[in-house]
XYZ file of C-alpha atoms in Angstrom:
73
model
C 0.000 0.000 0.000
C 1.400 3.017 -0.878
C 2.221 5.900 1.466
C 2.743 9.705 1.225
C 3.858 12.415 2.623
C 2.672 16.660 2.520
C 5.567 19.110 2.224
C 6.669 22.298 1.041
C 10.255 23.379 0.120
C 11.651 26.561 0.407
C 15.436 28.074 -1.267
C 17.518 29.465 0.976
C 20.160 31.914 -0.574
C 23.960 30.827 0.159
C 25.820 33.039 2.721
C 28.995 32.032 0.341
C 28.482 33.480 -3.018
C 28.888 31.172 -5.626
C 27.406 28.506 -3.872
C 24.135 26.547 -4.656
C 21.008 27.575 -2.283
C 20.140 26.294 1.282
C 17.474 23.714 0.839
C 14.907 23.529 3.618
C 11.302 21.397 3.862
C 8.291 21.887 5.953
C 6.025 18.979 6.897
C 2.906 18.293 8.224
C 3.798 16.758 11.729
C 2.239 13.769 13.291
C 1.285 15.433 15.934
C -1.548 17.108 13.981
C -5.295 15.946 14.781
C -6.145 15.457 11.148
C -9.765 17.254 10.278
C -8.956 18.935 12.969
C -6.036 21.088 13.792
C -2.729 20.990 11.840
C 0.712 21.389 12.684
C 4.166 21.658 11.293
C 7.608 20.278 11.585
C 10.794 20.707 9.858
C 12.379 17.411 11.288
C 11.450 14.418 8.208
C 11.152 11.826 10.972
C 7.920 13.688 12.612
C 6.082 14.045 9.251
C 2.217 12.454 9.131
C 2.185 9.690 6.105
C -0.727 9.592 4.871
C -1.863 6.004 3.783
C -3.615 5.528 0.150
C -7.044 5.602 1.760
C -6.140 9.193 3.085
C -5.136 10.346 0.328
C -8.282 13.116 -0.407
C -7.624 14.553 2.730
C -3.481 14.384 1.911
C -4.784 16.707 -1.492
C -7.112 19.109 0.797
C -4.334 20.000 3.042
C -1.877 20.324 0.408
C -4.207 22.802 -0.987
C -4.953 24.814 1.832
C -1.373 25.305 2.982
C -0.004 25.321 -0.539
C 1.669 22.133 -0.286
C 3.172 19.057 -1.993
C 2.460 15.590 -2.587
C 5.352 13.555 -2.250
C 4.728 9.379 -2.667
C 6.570 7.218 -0.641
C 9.055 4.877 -1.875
């Protein structure tokens, strides 16, 4: 079954010119009540993943919070 994860990524500009962007994500934690109350995490291991059957409610808050869909591997 597959699984997936909501995110954002943002581009950080380099302190050191020349060098290629900061690369930071934002998550939606599992700490959020889903259909409820929402919250976010920068830390990959406290993302929510969303399983196949959740996956309407995965698009919704992508939506909202002008998110991503990312599938799980």
């Amino acid at each position: 079954m597959a699984r997936y994860i909501v995110c954002s990524i943002q581009l950080k500009p380099s302190k050191i010119k020349g060098r290629l962007p900061d690369v930071s994500y934002t998550y939606i934690s599992f700490y959020s009540h889903i259909g409820h109350h929402y919250e976010i995490t920068n830390d990959r291991e406290d993302a929510y993943e969303f399983e196949e059957f959740e996956l309407k409610e995965a698009e919704f808050i992508a939506d909202c919070w002008g998110m991503e869909i990312k599938k799980l591997i």
